[in-house]
C-alpha cells in the first residue's frame, strides 16, 4: 500500500516561518494537496496541485514540491494557524488516494 | 452555495449496523463523485474510498472492504455509508467529501462529520 510520511509535529513562534514536509514515492508525478484541520472541525483545503491557493486562504500559505517531497510553508505563522495539517495524494496508478499521518503545528 | 450536511451522531452496540447520510445541495449531485473519510479518536484522516454518483459504482480502499458499503439516492442528492457488524474500533468521525476535478481531482467540500460510537 502507498504511504505519505509527515513529521508528527512542528513548532514555531508567532511570525516565524513554519515548514511541513510530506514524502511519497509517487510525488514526482502526482500532485500534493494540503488540508488544515482545527480541533473539532472538518478539514479545509489550503493548497491544491502542489502550490495553488484556494480563494479565501491567506497568502502566507504556500506550497512547493520537488522530487519525492512536497512542502507546505506558512510564512509569518499566526496563533490562529495552530492546527493539524495533512497532505493528500494518490499512488502512481491514480486509483488509491491516501492522507499523510498529519502534522500538529504549534504556534506559541 | 455548496453544502454537504451529514446525519447526526450514532451510538451503536457491537454487531449492529449503522447508516450515515450525506445530503448535498448547491450543485448538481451527479456531476461530482463522493468520498468517505474516517477519523478515529485522536488519529489522522483515512481515505475510505469513493462512489461514482453517475453510475453508483463504488471503489473501496484497502481495509474498507466487506463491512463497508457506499450507496446513493440521487432523487434526494444523498450519499450513504453503511457499516455492518460494528466493532469497537469502528468508533470514529466519518466525513463525506466531494471530489472536484479541474486539472486534477481532489476533495474540495466536506460534510461536518458524523460521530459513530460503538460500545456495549
mmCIF file of C-alpha atoms in Angstrom:
data_model
loop_
_atom_site.group_PDB
_atom_site.id
_atom_site.type_symbol
_atom_site.label_atom_id
_atom_site.label_comp_id
_atom_site.label_asym_id
_atom_site.label_seq_id
_atom_site.Cartn_x
_atom_site.Cartn_y
_atom_site.Cartn_z
ATOM 1 C CA UNK A 1 0.000 0.000 0.000
ATOM 2 C CA UNK A 2 1.083 3.570 -0.632
ATOM 3 C CA UNK A 3 2.215 5.872 2.181
ATOM 4 C CA UNK A 4 2.824 9.575 2.647
ATOM 5 C CA UNK A 5 5.157 10.465 5.510
ATOM 6 C CA UNK A 6 4.904 13.658 7.564
ATOM 7 C CA UNK A 7 6.661 14.761 10.766
ATOM 8 C CA UNK A 8 4.331 14.356 13.765
ATOM 9 C CA UNK A 9 4.862 17.885 14.988
ATOM 10 C CA UNK A 10 6.304 21.266 14.106
ATOM 11 C CA UNK A 11 6.592 24.178 16.490
ATOM 12 C CA UNK A 12 7.317 27.840 15.733
ATOM 13 C CA UNK A 13 6.938 31.216 17.405
ATOM 14 C CA UNK A 14 4.399 33.702 16.027
ATOM 15 C CA UNK A 15 5.779 35.472 12.969
ATOM 16 C CA UNK A 16 8.251 32.718 12.134
ATOM 17 C CA UNK A 17 8.089 30.512 9.071
ATOM 18 C CA UNK A 18 6.698 27.016 9.510
ATOM 19 C CA UNK A 19 7.551 24.285 7.041
ATOM 20 C CA UNK A 20 5.762 20.959 6.971
ATOM 21 C CA UNK A 21 7.050 18.219 4.705
ATOM 22 C CA UNK A 22 5.381 15.240 3.064
ATOM 23 C CA UNK A 23 7.316 12.481 1.348
ATOM 24 C CA UNK A 24 5.987 9.872 -1.039
ATOM 25 C CA UNK A 25 7.379 7.820 -3.878
ATOM 26 C CA UNK A 26 4.761 8.978 -6.401
ATOM 27 C CA UNK A 27 5.059 12.700 -5.670
ATOM 28 C CA UNK A 28 7.416 13.345 -8.602
ATOM 29 C CA UNK A 29 4.462 12.529 -10.872
ATOM 30 C CA UNK A 30 1.433 13.239 -8.700
ATOM 31 C CA UNK A 31 0.165 16.444 -7.146
ATOM 32 C CA UNK A 32 0.111 17.033 -3.413
ATOM 33 C CA UNK A 33 -2.789 18.650 -1.597
ATOM 34 C CA UNK A 34 -2.785 20.119 1.901
ATOM 35 C CA UNK A 35 -5.659 20.232 4.384
ATOM 36 C CA UNK A 36 -5.854 22.169 7.631
ATOM 37 C CA UNK A 37 -7.938 20.699 10.434
ATOM 38 C CA UNK A 38 -8.623 22.686 13.560
ATOM 39 C CA UNK A 39 -9.850 20.935 16.674
ATOM 40 C CA UNK A 40 -13.371 19.628 16.309
ATOM 41 C CA UNK A 41 -13.766 20.874 12.743
ATOM 42 C CA UNK A 42 -13.832 19.355 9.289
ATOM 43 C CA UNK A 43 -10.675 19.666 7.175
ATOM 44 C CA UNK A 44 -10.231 22.700 4.924
ATOM 45 C CA UNK A 45 -8.198 22.723 1.710
ATOM 46 C CA UNK A 46 -5.325 25.223 1.921
ATOM 47 C CA UNK A 47 -3.157 24.190 -1.058
ATOM 48 C CA UNK A 48 -4.068 22.234 -4.201
ATOM 49 C CA UNK A 49 -2.000 20.924 -7.109
ATOM 50 C CA UNK A 50 1.252 21.370 -5.155
ATOM 51 C CA UNK A 51 1.258 25.152 -4.983
ATOM 52 C CA UNK A 52 -2.117 26.721 -5.765
ATOM 53 C CA UNK A 53 -4.053 28.524 -3.073
ATOM 54 C CA UNK A 54 -7.879 28.394 -2.991
ATOM 55 C CA UNK A 55 -9.741 31.653 -2.706
ATOM 56 C CA UNK A 56 -10.058 32.808 0.862
ATOM 57 C CA UNK A 57 -6.810 31.182 2.027
ATOM 58 C CA UNK A 58 -4.286 33.764 3.311
ATOM 59 C CA UNK A 59 -1.244 34.491 1.167
ATOM 60 C CA UNK A 60 1.069 33.327 3.952
ATOM 61 C CA UNK A 61 0.180 29.750 2.955
ATOM 62 C CA UNK A 62 2.246 28.402 0.061
ATOM 63 C CA UNK A 63 3.228 25.026 -1.306
ATOM 64 C CA UNK A 64 6.015 23.508 -3.329
ATOM 65 C CA UNK A 65 7.119 20.104 -4.492
ATOM 66 C CA UNK A 66 10.452 18.703 -5.568
ATOM 67 C CA UNK A 67 11.225 15.081 -6.235
ATOM 68 C CA UNK A 68 9.600 12.854 -3.644
ATOM 69 C CA UNK A 69 8.884 15.670 -1.190
ATOM 70 C CA UNK A 70 6.123 18.263 -1.011
ATOM 71 C CA UNK A 71 6.317 21.169 1.417
ATOM 72 C CA UNK A 72 3.683 23.390 2.967
ATOM 73 C CA UNK A 73 5.117 26.731 4.074
ATOM 74 C CA UNK A 74 3.379 29.180 6.369
ATOM 75 C CA UNK A 75 5.269 32.462 6.238
ATOM 76 C CA UNK A 76 4.744 34.532 9.351
ATOM 77 C CA UNK A 77 2.700 31.912 11.165
ATOM 78 C CA UNK A 78 -0.125 33.205 13.337
ATOM 79 C CA UNK A 79 -1.579 31.745 16.514
ATOM 80 C CA UNK A 80 -4.759 31.004 14.563
ATOM 81 C CA UNK A 81 -2.758 28.714 12.250
ATOM 82 C CA UNK A 82 -2.379 26.177 15.047
ATOM 83 C CA UNK A 83 -3.952 23.029 13.649
ATOM 84 C CA UNK A 84 -3.264 19.596 12.255
ATOM 85 C CA UNK A 85 -2.113 19.612 8.654
ATOM 86 C CA UNK A 86 -2.487 16.655 6.304
ATOM 87 C CA UNK A 87 -1.008 16.073 2.890
ATOM 88 C CA UNK A 88 -3.109 14.093 0.421
ATOM 89 C CA UNK A 89 -2.146 12.480 -2.841
ATOM 90 C CA UNK A 90 -2.533 9.392 -4.967
ATOM 91 C CA UNK A 91 -0.325 6.449 -5.797
ATOM 92 C CA UNK A 92 1.234 6.016 -9.224
ATOM 93 C CA UNK A 93 -1.875 4.266 -10.571
ATOM 94 C CA UNK A 94 -4.099 7.203 -9.665
ATOM 95 C CA UNK A 95 -6.625 4.812 -8.119
ATOM 96 C CA UNK A 96 -5.576 4.826 -4.473
ATOM 97 C CA UNK A 97 -5.716 8.079 -2.556
ATOM 98 C CA UNK A 98 -4.061 8.453 0.806
ATOM 99 C CA UNK A 99 -3.538 11.013 3.560
ATOM 100 C CA UNK A 100 -0.258 11.533 5.324
ATOM 101 C CA UNK A 101 -0.226 10.843 9.031
ATOM 102 C CA UNK A 102 -0.707 14.507 9.850
ATOM 103 C CA UNK A 103 1.484 17.178 11.451
ATOM 104 C CA UNK A 104 0.453 19.102 14.534
ATOM 105 C CA UNK A 105 1.546 22.716 14.150
ATOM 106 C CA UNK A 106 2.050 24.627 17.384
ATOM 107 C CA UNK A 107 2.469 28.403 17.232
ATOM 108 C CA UNK A 108 3.481 29.893 20.562
ATOM 109 C CA UNK B 1 -23.514 27.595 -2.095
ATOM 110 C CA UNK B 2 -22.244 24.029 -1.910
ATOM 111 C CA UNK B 3 -23.219 22.235 1.284
ATOM 112 C CA UNK B 4 -22.820 18.687 2.487
ATOM 113 C CA UNK B 5 -24.964 18.015 5.544
ATOM 114 C CA UNK B 6 -24.478 14.746 7.378
ATOM 115 C CA UNK B 7 -26.769 12.896 9.739
ATOM 116 C CA UNK B 8 -26.350 13.104 13.485
ATOM 117 C CA UNK B 9 -24.248 11.144 15.938
ATOM 118 C CA UNK B 10 -24.963 7.469 16.466
ATOM 119 C CA UNK B 11 -24.429 5.163 19.438
ATOM 120 C CA UNK B 12 -24.482 1.504 18.485
ATOM 121 C CA UNK B 13 -23.755 -1.818 20.126
ATOM 122 C CA UNK B 14 -21.116 -4.187 18.770
ATOM 123 C CA UNK B 15 -22.526 -6.326 15.978
ATOM 124 C CA UNK B 16 -25.157 -3.784 14.956
ATOM 125 C CA UNK B 17 -25.244 -1.777 11.721
ATOM 126 C CA UNK B 18 -25.275 1.947 11.073
ATOM 127 C CA UNK B 19 -26.132 4.066 8.035
ATOM 128 C CA UNK B 20 -24.709 7.576 7.758
ATOM 129 C CA UNK B 21 -26.204 10.009 5.267
ATOM 130 C CA UNK B 22 -24.669 12.951 3.432
ATOM 131 C CA UNK B 23 -27.143 15.307 1.740
ATOM 132 C CA UNK B 24 -25.703 17.552 -0.952
ATOM 133 C CA UNK B 25 -27.047 20.909 -2.078
ATOM 134 C CA UNK B 26 -25.932 23.873 -4.149
ATOM 135 C CA UNK B 27 -24.649 21.852 -7.117
ATOM 136 C CA UNK B 28 -25.613 19.048 -9.480
ATOM 137 C CA UNK B 29 -25.169 15.935 -7.342
ATOM 138 C CA UNK B 30 -24.361 13.576 -10.192
ATOM 139 C CA UNK B 31 -21.597 15.776 -11.562
ATOM 140 C CA UNK B 32 -19.164 15.140 -8.710
ATOM 141 C CA UNK B 33 -18.029 11.926 -7.061
ATOM 142 C CA UNK B 34 -18.374 11.488 -3.307
ATOM 143 C CA UNK B 35 -15.716 10.225 -0.955
ATOM 144 C CA UNK B 36 -15.790 8.918 2.590
ATOM 145 C CA UNK B 37 -13.056 9.622 5.138
ATOM 146 C CA UNK B 38 -12.662 8.148 8.622
ATOM 147 C CA UNK B 39 -11.011 9.739 11.639
ATOM 148 C CA UNK B 40 -10.692 7.629 14.768
ATOM 149 C CA UNK B 41 -10.433 9.485 18.109
ATOM 150 C CA UNK B 42 -7.135 11.334 18.300
ATOM 151 C CA UNK B 43 -5.974 9.853 14.997
ATOM 152 C CA UNK B 44 -5.415 11.041 11.449
ATOM 153 C CA UNK B 45 -7.585 11.035 8.366
ATOM 154 C CA UNK B 46 -8.096 7.793 6.429
ATOM 155 C CA UNK B 47 -9.477 7.779 2.902
ATOM 156 C CA UNK B 48 -12.096 5.017 2.768
ATOM 157 C CA UNK B 49 -12.943 5.234 -0.922
ATOM 158 C CA UNK B 50 -15.382 6.919 -3.251
ATOM 159 C CA UNK B 51 -18.563 6.388 -5.209
ATOM 160 C CA UNK B 52 -19.305 7.481 -8.763
ATOM 161 C CA UNK B 53 -22.538 9.440 -8.422
ATOM 162 C CA UNK B 54 -23.381 8.858 -12.091
ATOM 163 C CA UNK B 55 -23.083 5.092 -12.162
ATOM 164 C CA UNK B 56 -23.274 4.232 -8.476
ATOM 165 C CA UNK B 57 -20.042 2.283 -8.806
ATOM 166 C CA UNK B 58 -18.064 2.295 -5.536
ATOM 167 C CA UNK B 59 -14.323 1.956 -5.008
ATOM 168 C CA UNK B 60 -13.121 0.884 -1.574
ATOM 169 C CA UNK B 61 -9.682 1.495 -0.121
ATOM 170 C CA UNK B 62 -7.745 -1.354 1.408
ATOM 171 C CA UNK B 63 -9.144 -2.134 4.825
ATOM 172 C CA UNK B 64 -12.640 -0.957 3.951
ATOM 173 C CA UNK B 65 -13.974 -3.900 2.009
ATOM 174 C CA UNK B 66 -16.662 -6.289 3.170
ATOM 175 C CA UNK B 67 -18.419 -4.464 6.024
ATOM 176 C CA UNK B 68 -18.491 -1.034 4.415
ATOM 177 C CA UNK B 69 -20.972 -0.115 1.681
ATOM 178 C CA UNK B 70 -21.335 3.157 -0.217
ATOM 179 C CA UNK B 71 -24.684 3.891 -1.832
ATOM 180 C CA UNK B 72 -26.720 6.728 -3.304
ATOM 181 C CA UNK B 73 -30.215 8.088 -3.646
ATOM 182 C CA UNK B 74 -29.842 10.557 -6.487
ATOM 183 C CA UNK B 75 -33.506 11.584 -6.218
ATOM 184 C CA UNK B 76 -32.661 13.342 -2.958
ATOM 185 C CA UNK B 77 -28.994 14.111 -3.722
ATOM 186 C CA UNK B 78 -27.799 11.950 -0.849
ATOM 187 C CA UNK B 79 -24.898 9.575 -0.386
ATOM 188 C CA UNK B 80 -24.830 6.889 2.271
ATOM 189 C CA UNK B 81 -22.217 4.948 4.191
ATOM 190 C CA UNK B 82 -23.393 1.736 5.799
ATOM 191 C CA UNK B 83 -21.219 -0.213 8.206
ATOM 192 C CA UNK B 84 -22.309 -3.660 9.320
ATOM 193 C CA UNK B 85 -21.114 -5.947 12.144
ATOM 194 C CA UNK B 86 -19.834 -2.929 14.033
ATOM 195 C CA UNK B 87 -16.750 -3.272 16.201
ATOM 196 C CA UNK B 88 -15.359 -1.005 18.889
ATOM 197 C CA UNK B 89 -12.578 0.017 16.522
ATOM 198 C CA UNK B 90 -15.177 1.473 14.121
ATOM 199 C CA UNK B 91 -15.698 4.275 16.636
ATOM 200 C CA UNK B 92 -14.763 7.363 14.656
ATOM 201 C CA UNK B 93 -15.945 10.508 12.957
ATOM 202 C CA UNK B 94 -16.955 9.772 9.381
ATOM 203 C CA UNK B 95 -16.817 12.555 6.804
ATOM 204 C CA UNK B 96 -18.212 12.740 3.303
ATOM 205 C CA UNK B 97 -16.251 14.919 0.881
ATOM 206 C CA UNK B 98 -16.907 15.920 -2.704
ATOM 207 C CA UNK B 99 -14.373 15.267 -5.454
ATOM 208 C CA UNK B 100 -13.691 18.246 -7.656
ATOM 209 C CA UNK B 101 -11.920 17.591 -10.960
ATOM 210 C CA UNK B 102 -10.280 20.506 -12.706
ATOM 211 C CA UNK B 103 -6.742 19.953 -13.853
ATOM 212 C CA UNK B 104 -6.584 17.143 -11.310
ATOM 213 C CA UNK B 105 -9.074 15.699 -8.829
ATOM 214 C CA UNK B 106 -9.219 16.447 -5.133
ATOM 215 C CA UNK B 107 -11.586 16.898 -2.201
ATOM 216 C CA UNK B 108 -12.999 20.395 -2.092
ATOM 217 C CA UNK B 109 -16.121 20.445 0.096
ATOM 218 C CA UNK B 110 -16.593 18.372 3.246
ATOM 219 C CA UNK B 111 -19.530 17.478 5.432
ATOM 220 C CA UNK B 112 -19.450 18.379 9.110
ATOM 221 C CA UNK B 113 -18.736 14.801 10.137
ATOM 222 C CA UNK B 114 -20.798 12.140 11.893
ATOM 223 C CA UNK B 115 -19.575 10.566 15.123
ATOM 224 C CA UNK B 116 -20.286 6.851 15.325
ATOM 225 C CA UNK B 117 -19.674 5.342 18.748
ATOM 226 C CA UNK B 118 -19.641 1.572 19.155
ATOM 227 C CA UNK B 119 -19.982 0.498 22.747
ATOM 228 C CA UNK B 120 -21.791 -2.145 24.727
#
